[in-house]
Amino acid sequence: MKRIYNFSPGPATLPESVLRKAQAEFLDYGGTGLSVTEISHRSDTFRRIVENAEGNMREVMGIPDAYRVLFLQGGASLQFAMVPLNLFGRSRVADYVDTGRWSQKAILEARRYGKVNIVASSEDQDYRSIPVVRTDRLSPDAAYVHITMNNTIHGTRYSELPNTTAPLVTDMSSCILSERCDVSKFGLIYAGAQKNMGLAGLTVVIIRDDLTHYCLDTTPTMLRYSTHVESCSLFNTPPCFAVYFAGLMFEWIKDRGGISAMEDRNREKASRLYDFLDSSGLYAGIAAKHDRSMMNITFRLPSDDLTDRFVREAESQGLTALKGHRSIGGVRASLYNAMPLEGVQRLIEFMDFFEKTHSKS
Ligand SMILES: *Cc1c(COP(=O)(O)O)cnc(C)c1O
């Protein structure tokens, strides 16, 4: 068996040890004689899986007691609707910061249910940076302020949070658990699991207690946070295997020294690649330096033709899924928690080799 280095933005690379553990337990989970995929979500076995996953996530992320952790479905994309459907009961106005494609999708969805003010945007810079949010632009009556913490497509991230009085809501799909995070600064955090928490099909929502009671009257039962708070994420059949797998991911983070160790490794991986980009004559980083993502590193080569060759040759060297998002082109290397430093080192060696061969021709 030969595993290759997978730089996909998501579903993304997973730790081999976690995949092996899931494989070893697949046919007979904990001596039950059953697979996790076969047991009732109402069983004690599954209840323990959910409780352990939540406990480990709380521990790893340092989630305060005043917050609920919900295991939901529908991806981050459903949260684009659930957030306004559940918070517009406070007031029917929200402030959004536009930092690219995912923010725009969130904005479009929120506009169906209330008034959305774009309080800052980096559209005029092709989303290469994170805009400054001026306090005087914020709506005094906003139910919440929404930001996309890490912009998966453009390769930017917030290094400083905007100062708001309304609760801060954030899409953390592509950076959750990648660095230290003070959860108490947020009213609500949501993230799809398929980038840093395992499998597609699970969405994690971390919500402050007091924000679970403001849904619009027309919000369907299944889309109310209160429904899932009251049923401890077992209102209907949850994505059982994805919840189990996320639990393995949280344990893996704990075993590797927790979130601060993850952050240190991620910082090392990203800075090696950025340092190489900055010293190169062929590659040019896309994101503004002060707003660079540690998870999704975007860069360009001088032509589309050379970019295609780069992606193809990398693939043949066992470095896969490096093609940039179709909306911006170029190259994107996603370095989630599970990408080992050796993978980044191999990529840099390949890039160096490619640069030397192609600057001669
Ligand atoms: C991947 C991603 C999404 C989309 O997530 P789905 O789970 O496919 O709905 C949304 N926001 C960000 C920041 C992402 O990286």
mmCIF file of C-alpha atoms and ligand atoms in Angstrom:
data_model
loop_
_atom_site.group_PDB
_atom_site.id
_atom_site.type_symbol
_atom_site.label_atom_id
_atom_site.label_comp_id
_atom_site.label_asym_id
_atom_site.label_seq_id
_atom_site.Cartn_x
_atom_site.Cartn_y
_atom_site.Cartn_z
ATOM 1 C CA MET A 1 0.000 0.000 0.000
ATOM 2 C CA LYS A 2 1.288 3.425 -0.926
ATOM 3 C CA ARG A 3 -0.328 6.567 0.491
ATOM 4 C CA ILE A 4 0.401 9.871 -1.200
ATOM 5 C CA TYR A 5 0.384 13.453 0.071
ATOM 6 C CA ASN A 6 -3.069 14.945 -0.380
ATOM 7 C CA PHE A 7 -3.303 18.752 -0.474
ATOM 8 C CA SER A 8 -7.060 18.774 -1.111
ATOM 9 C CA PRO A 9 -9.090 21.637 0.423
ATOM 10 C CA GLY A 10 -11.756 19.174 1.538
ATOM 11 C CA PRO A 11 -12.689 16.431 2.006
ATOM 12 C CA ALA A 12 -9.089 16.442 3.047
ATOM 13 C CA THR A 13 -6.180 14.355 4.208
ATOM 14 C CA LEU A 14 -6.679 12.418 7.451
ATOM 15 C CA PRO A 15 -4.127 11.092 9.931
ATOM 16 C CA GLU A 16 -3.080 7.576 8.949
ATOM 17 C CA SER A 17 -3.199 6.420 12.579
ATOM 18 C CA VAL A 18 -6.826 7.538 12.860
ATOM 19 C CA LEU A 19 -7.766 5.790 9.606
ATOM 20 C CA ARG A 20 -6.097 2.633 10.921
ATOM 21 C CA LYS A 21 -7.916 2.832 14.230
ATOM 22 C CA ALA A 22 -11.274 3.216 12.443
ATOM 23 C CA GLN A 23 -10.344 0.287 10.224
ATOM 24 C CA ALA A 24 -9.367 -1.924 13.160
ATOM 25 C CA GLU A 25 -12.645 -1.152 14.965
ATOM 26 C CA PHE A 26 -14.832 -1.223 11.899
ATOM 27 C CA LEU A 27 -16.247 -4.745 12.132
ATOM 28 C CA ASP A 28 -16.422 -5.031 15.888
ATOM 29 C CA TYR A 29 -16.676 -1.814 17.872
ATOM 30 C CA GLY A 30 -15.489 -2.192 21.468
ATOM 31 C CA GLY A 31 -16.390 -5.894 21.651
ATOM 32 C CA THR A 32 -20.045 -5.327 20.739
ATOM 33 C CA GLY A 33 -19.821 -7.637 17.724
ATOM 34 C CA LEU A 34 -21.240 -4.779 15.664
ATOM 35 C CA SER A 35 -19.901 -1.991 13.507
ATOM 36 C CA VAL A 36 -20.498 1.613 14.582
ATOM 37 C CA THR A 37 -22.399 1.876 11.292
ATOM 38 C CA GLU A 38 -24.894 -0.756 12.509
ATOM 39 C CA ILE A 39 -25.813 0.308 16.025
ATOM 40 C CA SER A 40 -28.817 2.325 17.106
ATOM 41 C CA HIS A 41 -28.212 5.993 17.737
ATOM 42 C CA ARG A 42 -30.384 5.451 20.852
ATOM 43 C CA SER A 43 -28.041 2.781 22.240
ATOM 44 C CA ASP A 44 -25.835 3.377 25.277
ATOM 45 C CA THR A 45 -22.838 2.604 23.089
ATOM 46 C CA PHE A 46 -23.608 5.430 20.713
ATOM 47 C CA ARG A 47 -24.588 7.810 23.495
ATOM 48 C CA ARG A 48 -21.128 7.257 24.972
ATOM 49 C CA ILE A 49 -19.538 7.936 21.587
ATOM 50 C CA VAL A 50 -21.350 11.297 21.383
ATOM 51 C CA GLU A 51 -20.540 12.204 24.987
ATOM 52 C CA ASN A 52 -16.872 11.317 24.596
ATOM 53 C CA ALA A 53 -16.594 13.237 21.339
ATOM 54 C CA GLU A 54 -18.163 16.309 22.901
ATOM 55 C CA GLY A 55 -16.066 16.005 26.061
ATOM 56 C CA ASN A 56 -12.855 15.726 24.095
ATOM 57 C CA MET A 57 -13.766 18.592 21.818
ATOM 58 C CA ARG A 58 -14.569 20.790 24.833
ATOM 59 C CA GLU A 59 -11.262 19.882 26.429
ATOM 60 C CA VAL A 60 -9.179 20.389 23.287
ATOM 61 C CA MET A 61 -10.775 23.693 22.326
ATOM 62 C CA GLY A 62 -11.321 24.972 25.877
ATOM 63 C CA ILE A 63 -15.047 25.526 25.337
ATOM 64 C CA PRO A 64 -16.608 27.309 28.332
ATOM 65 C CA ASP A 65 -19.622 25.791 30.151
ATOM 66 C CA ALA A 66 -21.923 28.514 28.866
ATOM 67 C CA TYR A 67 -21.676 27.065 25.348
ATOM 68 C CA ARG A 68 -23.466 24.086 23.816
ATOM 69 C CA VAL A 69 -21.774 21.832 21.270
ATOM 70 C CA LEU A 70 -24.110 20.517 18.566
ATOM 71 C CA PHE A 71 -23.442 17.743 16.049
ATOM 72 C CA LEU A 72 -25.588 18.558 13.018
ATOM 73 C CA GLN A 73 -25.841 17.882 9.293
ATOM 74 C CA GLY A 74 -26.142 19.930 6.130
ATOM 75 C CA GLY A 75 -22.602 21.291 6.052
ATOM 76 C CA ALA A 76 -21.490 24.846 6.679
ATOM 77 C CA SER A 77 -23.813 25.707 3.796
ATOM 78 C CA LEU A 78 -26.898 24.947 5.880
ATOM 79 C CA GLN A 79 -25.517 27.159 8.641
ATOM 80 C CA PHE A 80 -25.610 30.046 6.173
ATOM 81 C CA ALA A 81 -29.411 29.733 6.572
ATOM 82 C CA MET A 82 -29.657 28.407 10.136
ATOM 83 C CA VAL A 83 -27.745 31.339 11.591
ATOM 84 C CA PRO A 84 -30.237 33.999 10.384
ATOM 85 C CA LEU A 85 -33.235 31.686 10.940
ATOM 86 C CA ASN A 86 -32.164 31.343 14.565
ATOM 87 C CA LEU A 87 -30.850 34.796 15.400
ATOM 88 C CA PHE A 88 -33.119 37.187 13.506
ATOM 89 C CA GLY A 89 -35.597 36.815 16.374
ATOM 90 C CA ARG A 90 -33.317 39.235 18.288
ATOM 91 C CA SER A 91 -33.563 41.849 15.549
ATOM 92 C CA ARG A 92 -33.986 41.442 11.844
ATOM 93 C CA VAL A 93 -30.645 43.042 10.943
ATOM 94 C CA ALA A 94 -27.168 41.535 10.721
ATOM 95 C CA ASP A 95 -23.712 42.826 9.802
ATOM 96 C CA TYR A 96 -21.552 40.741 7.472
ATOM 97 C CA VAL A 97 -17.924 41.107 6.459
ATOM 98 C CA ASP A 98 -17.338 40.072 2.852
ATOM 99 C CA THR A 99 -13.997 38.281 2.488
ATOM 100 C CA GLY A 100 -14.763 36.114 -0.510
ATOM 101 C CA ARG A 101 -16.835 33.359 -1.934
ATOM 102 C CA TRP A 102 -17.992 31.663 1.275
ATOM 103 C CA SER A 103 -18.899 34.989 2.879
ATOM 104 C CA GLN A 104 -20.901 35.874 -0.210
ATOM 105 C CA LYS A 105 -22.847 32.637 0.021
ATOM 106 C CA ALA A 106 -23.596 33.320 3.672
ATOM 107 C CA ILE A 107 -24.725 36.848 2.790
ATOM 108 C CA LEU A 108 -27.045 35.693 -0.015
ATOM 109 C CA GLU A 109 -28.739 33.249 2.309
ATOM 110 C CA ALA A 110 -29.161 35.704 5.205
ATOM 111 C CA ARG A 111 -30.753 38.224 2.833
ATOM 112 C CA ARG A 112 -33.708 35.881 2.411
ATOM 113 C CA TYR A 113 -34.688 36.418 6.031
ATOM 114 C CA GLY A 114 -33.767 39.953 6.972
ATOM 115 C CA LYS A 115 -31.624 42.991 6.359
ATOM 116 C CA VAL A 116 -27.934 42.429 5.763
ATOM 117 C CA ASN A 117 -25.371 45.217 5.969
ATOM 118 C CA ILE A 118 -21.975 44.619 4.413
ATOM 119 C CA VAL A 119 -19.817 46.475 6.902
ATOM 120 C CA ALA A 120 -16.506 45.782 5.169
ATOM 121 C CA SER A 121 -15.351 44.039 2.008
ATOM 122 C CA SER A 122 -12.071 43.240 0.304
ATOM 123 C CA GLU A 123 -13.738 42.676 -3.057
ATOM 124 C CA ASP A 124 -11.895 45.663 -4.556
ATOM 125 C CA GLN A 125 -8.642 43.818 -3.793
ATOM 126 C CA ASP A 126 -9.814 40.521 -5.249
ATOM 127 C CA TYR A 127 -10.097 39.264 -1.683
ATOM 128 C CA ARG A 128 -6.349 39.117 -1.214
ATOM 129 C CA SER A 129 -6.674 40.645 2.243
ATOM 130 C CA ILE A 130 -8.962 40.927 5.258
ATOM 131 C CA PRO A 131 -10.629 44.355 5.415
ATOM 132 C CA VAL A 132 -10.580 46.501 8.527
ATOM 133 C CA VAL A 133 -14.015 46.726 10.144
ATOM 134 C CA ARG A 134 -14.637 50.310 11.211
ATOM 135 C CA THR A 135 -16.674 50.446 14.401
ATOM 136 C CA ASP A 136 -18.763 53.330 13.079
ATOM 137 C CA ARG A 137 -19.967 51.136 10.216
ATOM 138 C CA LEU A 138 -21.529 48.553 12.553
ATOM 139 C CA SER A 139 -25.324 48.598 12.925
ATOM 140 C CA PRO A 140 -26.395 49.555 16.459
ATOM 141 C CA ASP A 141 -29.270 47.057 16.331
ATOM 142 C CA ALA A 142 -27.497 44.103 14.651
ATOM 143 C CA ALA A 143 -28.545 40.658 15.869
ATOM 144 C CA TYR A 144 -24.991 39.508 15.127
ATOM 145 C CA VAL A 145 -21.849 40.182 13.117
ATOM 146 C CA HIS A 146 -20.725 37.422 10.746
ATOM 147 C CA ILE A 147 -17.158 36.739 9.614
ATOM 148 C CA THR A 148 -15.476 33.916 7.670
ATOM 149 C CA MET A 149 -12.456 33.197 9.820
ATOM 150 C CA ASN A 150 -10.345 31.440 7.200
ATOM 151 C CA ASN A 151 -11.027 31.946 3.511
ATOM 152 C CA THR A 152 -10.349 28.551 2.012
ATOM 153 C CA ILE A 153 -10.420 29.691 -1.605
ATOM 154 C CA HIS A 154 -8.385 32.901 -1.415
ATOM 155 C CA GLY A 155 -5.974 31.781 1.306
ATOM 156 C CA THR A 156 -6.571 34.565 3.827
ATOM 157 C CA ARG A 157 -7.423 34.548 7.512
ATOM 158 C CA TYR A 158 -8.178 36.934 10.357
ATOM 159 C CA SER A 159 -5.264 37.399 12.687
ATOM 160 C CA GLU A 160 -7.224 39.927 14.731
ATOM 161 C CA LEU A 161 -10.963 39.843 15.392
ATOM 162 C CA PRO A 162 -13.145 42.876 14.710
ATOM 163 C CA ASN A 163 -14.354 44.726 17.770
ATOM 164 C CA THR A 164 -18.121 44.291 18.040
ATOM 165 C CA THR A 165 -20.787 44.629 20.681
ATOM 166 C CA ALA A 166 -23.228 42.339 18.849
ATOM 167 C CA PRO A 167 -22.366 38.613 19.131
ATOM 168 C CA LEU A 168 -19.674 37.527 16.701
ATOM 169 C CA VAL A 169 -20.666 34.576 14.498
ATOM 170 C CA THR A 170 -17.988 32.803 12.505
ATOM 171 C CA ASP A 171 -17.581 30.183 9.820
ATOM 172 C CA MET A 172 -14.496 28.216 10.958
ATOM 173 C CA SER A 173 -14.880 25.346 8.487
ATOM 174 C CA SER A 174 -11.313 25.422 7.266
ATOM 175 C CA CYS A 175 -9.425 26.458 10.416
ATOM 176 C CA ILE A 176 -11.201 25.030 13.441
ATOM 177 C CA LEU A 177 -8.768 23.281 15.817
ATOM 178 C CA SER A 178 -5.780 24.518 13.832
ATOM 179 C CA GLU A 179 -4.731 27.167 16.336
ATOM 180 C CA ARG A 180 -5.512 28.486 19.808
ATOM 181 C CA CYS A 181 -8.946 30.035 19.911
ATOM 182 C CA ASP A 182 -10.690 31.979 22.652
ATOM 183 C CA VAL A 183 -14.229 30.650 22.236
ATOM 184 C CA SER A 184 -15.607 33.242 24.666
ATOM 185 C CA LYS A 185 -15.000 35.940 22.047
ATOM 186 C CA PHE A 186 -17.749 34.385 19.888
ATOM 187 C CA GLY A 187 -21.487 33.972 20.136
ATOM 188 C CA LEU A 188 -21.531 31.141 17.628
ATOM 189 C CA ILE A 189 -18.926 29.100 15.737
ATOM 190 C CA TYR A 190 -19.768 26.634 12.977
ATOM 191 C CA ALA A 191 -17.672 24.308 10.839
ATOM 192 C CA GLY A 192 -18.097 21.388 8.473
ATOM 193 C CA ALA A 193 -16.090 18.396 9.669
ATOM 194 C CA GLN A 194 -14.474 17.414 6.366
ATOM 195 C CA LYS A 195 -11.462 19.718 6.698
ATOM 196 C CA ASN A 196 -10.055 19.421 10.214
ATOM 197 C CA MET A 197 -12.498 17.102 12.016
ATOM 198 C CA GLY A 198 -12.806 14.096 9.757
ATOM 199 C CA LEU A 199 -15.670 13.126 7.496
ATOM 200 C CA ALA A 200 -18.180 14.984 5.356
ATOM 201 C CA GLY A 201 -21.744 14.815 6.639
ATOM 202 C CA LEU A 202 -21.126 16.290 10.092
ATOM 203 C CA THR A 203 -21.301 19.973 10.991
ATOM 204 C CA VAL A 204 -20.279 21.197 14.430
ATOM 205 C CA VAL A 205 -21.963 24.246 15.968
ATOM 206 C CA ILE A 206 -20.715 25.838 19.183
ATOM 207 C CA ILE A 207 -23.327 28.260 20.477
ATOM 208 C CA ARG A 208 -23.588 30.405 23.598
ATOM 209 C CA ASP A 209 -26.651 29.373 25.645
ATOM 210 C CA ASP A 210 -28.390 32.726 25.509
ATOM 211 C CA LEU A 211 -28.430 32.686 21.686
ATOM 212 C CA THR A 212 -30.472 29.498 21.370
ATOM 213 C CA HIS A 213 -33.849 31.193 21.919
ATOM 214 C CA TYR A 214 -34.204 33.704 19.099
ATOM 215 C CA CYS A 215 -35.477 31.713 16.145
ATOM 216 C CA LEU A 216 -38.071 33.091 13.765
ATOM 217 C CA ASP A 217 -41.534 31.555 14.218
ATOM 218 C CA THR A 218 -41.394 29.990 10.774
ATOM 219 C CA THR A 219 -38.087 28.194 11.384
ATOM 220 C CA PRO A 220 -38.621 24.443 10.828
ATOM 221 C CA THR A 221 -38.163 22.240 13.904
ATOM 222 C CA MET A 222 -35.139 20.515 12.402
ATOM 223 C CA LEU A 223 -33.425 23.864 11.748
ATOM 224 C CA ARG A 224 -33.839 25.266 15.272
ATOM 225 C CA TYR A 225 -30.763 25.176 17.496
ATOM 226 C CA SER A 226 -33.078 24.738 20.495
ATOM 227 C CA THR A 227 -34.301 21.414 19.053
ATOM 228 C CA HIS A 228 -30.792 20.029 19.024
ATOM 229 C CA VAL A 229 -29.828 21.542 22.373
ATOM 230 C CA GLU A 230 -32.830 19.875 24.028
ATOM 231 C CA SER A 231 -32.171 16.492 22.424
ATOM 232 C CA CYS A 232 -28.369 16.586 22.895
ATOM 233 C CA SER A 233 -27.848 16.285 19.113
ATOM 234 C CA LEU A 234 -30.025 13.146 19.005
ATOM 235 C CA PHE A 235 -33.276 14.663 17.720
ATOM 236 C CA ASN A 236 -33.175 12.435 14.660
ATOM 237 C CA THR A 237 -30.633 9.933 13.350
ATOM 238 C CA PRO A 238 -27.300 11.766 13.369
ATOM 239 C CA PRO A 239 -24.415 11.024 10.965
ATOM 240 C CA CYS A 240 -23.248 8.328 13.398
ATOM 241 C CA PHE A 241 -20.015 7.290 11.748
ATOM 242 C CA ALA A 242 -18.894 10.881 11.174
ATOM 243 C CA VAL A 243 -19.548 11.710 14.858
ATOM 244 C CA TYR A 244 -17.545 8.635 15.899
ATOM 245 C CA PHE A 245 -14.754 9.639 13.522
ATOM 246 C CA ALA A 246 -14.675 13.233 14.795
ATOM 247 C CA GLY A 247 -14.265 11.737 18.271
ATOM 248 C CA LEU A 248 -11.156 9.887 17.024
ATOM 249 C CA MET A 249 -9.831 13.150 15.563
ATOM 250 C CA PHE A 250 -10.260 14.982 18.902
ATOM 251 C CA GLU A 251 -8.423 12.147 20.688
ATOM 252 C CA TRP A 252 -5.658 12.313 18.091
ATOM 253 C CA ILE A 253 -5.218 16.037 18.762
ATOM 254 C CA LYS A 254 -5.096 15.372 22.518
ATOM 255 C CA ASP A 255 -2.495 12.642 22.052
ATOM 256 C CA ARG A 256 -0.333 14.973 19.992
ATOM 257 C CA GLY A 257 -0.206 17.659 22.671
ATOM 258 C CA GLY A 258 -3.465 19.529 22.136
ATOM 259 C CA ILE A 259 -4.303 22.581 20.173
ATOM 260 C CA SER A 260 -1.195 24.596 21.022
ATOM 261 C CA ALA A 261 1.024 21.806 19.691
ATOM 262 C CA MET A 262 -1.180 21.723 16.573
ATOM 263 C CA GLU A 263 -0.772 25.460 16.143
ATOM 264 C CA ASP A 264 3.010 25.254 16.519
ATOM 265 C CA ARG A 265 3.201 22.528 13.867
ATOM 266 C CA ASN A 266 0.839 24.377 11.553
ATOM 267 C CA ARG A 267 2.848 27.570 11.935
ATOM 268 C CA GLU A 268 6.049 25.707 11.107
ATOM 269 C CA LYS A 269 4.519 24.035 8.043
ATOM 270 C CA ALA A 270 3.010 27.250 6.676
ATOM 271 C CA SER A 271 6.061 29.400 7.292
ATOM 272 C CA ARG A 272 8.359 26.909 5.550
ATOM 273 C CA LEU A 273 6.182 27.063 2.459
ATOM 274 C CA TYR A 274 5.704 30.854 2.584
ATOM 275 C CA ASP A 275 9.430 31.421 3.136
ATOM 276 C CA PHE A 276 10.121 29.314 0.091
ATOM 277 C CA LEU A 277 7.529 31.215 -1.987
ATOM 278 C CA ASP A 278 8.983 34.557 -0.929
ATOM 279 C CA SER A 279 12.495 33.545 -1.924
ATOM 280 C CA SER A 280 11.462 32.104 -5.273
ATOM 281 C CA GLY A 281 11.641 33.755 -8.666
ATOM 282 C CA LEU A 282 8.885 31.630 -10.191
ATOM 283 C CA TYR A 283 6.082 31.473 -7.645
ATOM 284 C CA ALA A 284 4.157 34.413 -6.218
ATOM 285 C CA GLY A 285 1.917 34.197 -3.149
ATOM 286 C CA ILE A 286 -1.650 35.441 -3.719
ATOM 287 C CA ALA A 287 -2.753 36.572 -0.251
ATOM 288 C CA ALA A 288 -1.451 39.774 1.346
ATOM 289 C CA LYS A 289 1.359 38.847 3.740
ATOM 290 C CA HIS A 290 -0.267 40.029 6.965
ATOM 291 C CA ASP A 291 -3.481 38.101 6.244
ATOM 292 C CA ARG A 292 -2.043 34.806 5.063
ATOM 293 C CA SER A 293 -3.836 31.603 5.977
ATOM 294 C CA MET A 294 -1.960 28.805 7.736
ATOM 295 C CA MET A 295 -4.332 26.213 6.269
ATOM 296 C CA ASN A 296 -4.741 27.110 2.587
ATOM 297 C CA ILE A 297 -1.683 28.485 0.842
ATOM 298 C CA THR A 298 -2.384 30.033 -2.544
ATOM 299 C CA PHE A 299 0.153 31.063 -5.186
ATOM 300 C CA ARG A 300 0.589 31.641 -8.880
ATOM 301 C CA LEU A 301 3.017 30.713 -11.616
ATOM 302 C CA PRO A 302 3.629 33.092 -14.541
ATOM 303 C CA SER A 303 1.182 31.375 -16.941
ATOM 304 C CA ASP A 304 -1.813 29.040 -16.944
ATOM 305 C CA ASP A 305 0.156 26.657 -19.075
ATOM 306 C CA LEU A 306 2.975 26.429 -16.546
ATOM 307 C CA THR A 307 0.405 26.095 -13.743
ATOM 308 C CA ASP A 308 -1.166 23.094 -15.482
ATOM 309 C CA ARG A 309 2.234 21.484 -15.941
ATOM 310 C CA PHE A 310 3.077 22.127 -12.302
ATOM 311 C CA VAL A 311 -0.114 20.480 -11.080
ATOM 312 C CA ARG A 312 0.309 17.497 -13.431
ATOM 313 C CA GLU A 313 3.965 16.889 -12.593
ATOM 314 C CA ALA A 314 3.291 17.241 -8.866
ATOM 315 C CA GLU A 315 0.551 14.638 -9.199
ATOM 316 C CA SER A 316 2.970 12.221 -10.837
ATOM 317 C CA GLN A 317 5.283 12.718 -7.834
ATOM 318 C CA GLY A 318 2.567 11.727 -5.369
ATOM 319 C CA LEU A 319 1.575 15.298 -4.445
ATOM 320 C CA THR A 320 -2.117 15.526 -5.244
ATOM 321 C CA ALA A 321 -5.006 18.040 -5.443
ATOM 322 C CA LEU A 322 -2.897 21.195 -5.785
ATOM 323 C CA LYS A 323 -5.043 22.926 -8.391
ATOM 324 C CA GLY A 324 -6.388 26.276 -7.186
ATOM 325 C CA HIS A 325 -10.137 26.937 -6.961
ATOM 326 C CA ARG A 326 -11.613 27.496 -10.432
ATOM 327 C CA SER A 327 -12.729 31.014 -9.497
ATOM 328 C CA ILE A 328 -9.181 32.275 -8.893
ATOM 329 C CA GLY A 329 -6.907 29.749 -10.604
ATOM 330 C CA GLY A 330 -3.280 29.253 -9.594
ATOM 331 C CA VAL A 331 -2.211 26.683 -7.050
ATOM 332 C CA ARG A 332 -3.555 25.965 -3.582
ATOM 333 C CA ALA A 333 -1.873 23.717 -1.023
ATOM 334 C CA SER A 334 -4.131 22.900 1.914
ATOM 335 C CA LEU A 335 -2.110 22.072 5.016
ATOM 336 C CA TYR A 336 -4.711 20.943 7.532
ATOM 337 C CA ASN A 337 -3.751 19.397 10.880
ATOM 338 C CA ALA A 338 -3.315 15.958 9.335
ATOM 339 C CA MET A 339 -0.753 17.075 6.734
ATOM 340 C CA PRO A 340 2.644 16.067 8.132
ATOM 341 C CA LEU A 341 5.684 18.343 7.925
ATOM 342 C CA GLU A 342 7.307 15.765 5.632
ATOM 343 C CA GLY A 343 4.499 16.333 3.110
ATOM 344 C CA VAL A 344 5.228 20.065 3.067
ATOM 345 C CA GLN A 345 8.946 19.384 2.779
ATOM 346 C CA ARG A 346 8.324 17.085 -0.190
ATOM 347 C CA LEU A 347 6.198 19.777 -1.839
ATOM 348 C CA ILE A 348 8.927 22.383 -1.361
ATOM 349 C CA GLU A 349 11.552 20.043 -2.820
ATOM 350 C CA PHE A 350 9.324 19.440 -5.820
ATOM 351 C CA MET A 351 8.686 23.174 -6.259
ATOM 352 C CA ASP A 352 12.401 23.875 -6.095
ATOM 353 C CA PHE A 353 13.109 21.181 -8.684
ATOM 354 C CA PHE A 354 10.294 22.463 -10.937
ATOM 355 C CA GLU A 355 11.566 26.026 -10.705
ATOM 356 C CA LYS A 356 15.120 25.006 -11.627
ATOM 357 C CA THR A 357 14.007 22.908 -14.590
ATOM 358 C CA HIS A 358 11.622 25.525 -15.924
ATOM 359 C CA SER A 359 13.736 28.616 -15.528
ATOM 360 C CA LYS A 360 16.396 26.945 -17.718
ATOM 361 C CA SER A 361 13.966 26.259 -20.562
HETATM 362 C C1 LIG B 1 -15.677 24.185 2.724
HETATM 363 C C2 LIG B 1 -16.256 25.426 3.248
HETATM 364 C C3 LIG B 1 -17.640 25.659 3.254
HETATM 365 C C4 LIG B 1 -18.627 24.698 2.653
HETATM 366 O O1 LIG B 1 -18.851 23.666 3.488
HETATM 367 P P1 LIG B 1 -19.956 22.540 3.198
HETATM 368 O O2 LIG B 1 -19.764 21.671 4.391
HETATM 369 O O3 LIG B 1 -19.608 21.895 1.899
HETATM 370 O O4 LIG B 1 -21.277 23.196 3.163
HETATM 371 C C5 LIG B 1 -18.101 26.827 3.824
HETATM 372 N N1 LIG B 1 -17.252 27.738 4.347
HETATM 373 C C6 LIG B 1 -15.918 27.542 4.333
HETATM 374 C C7 LIG B 1 -15.025 28.585 4.937
HETATM 375 C C8 LIG B 1 -15.381 26.397 3.784
HETATM 376 O O5 LIG B 1 -14.056 26.208 3.778
#
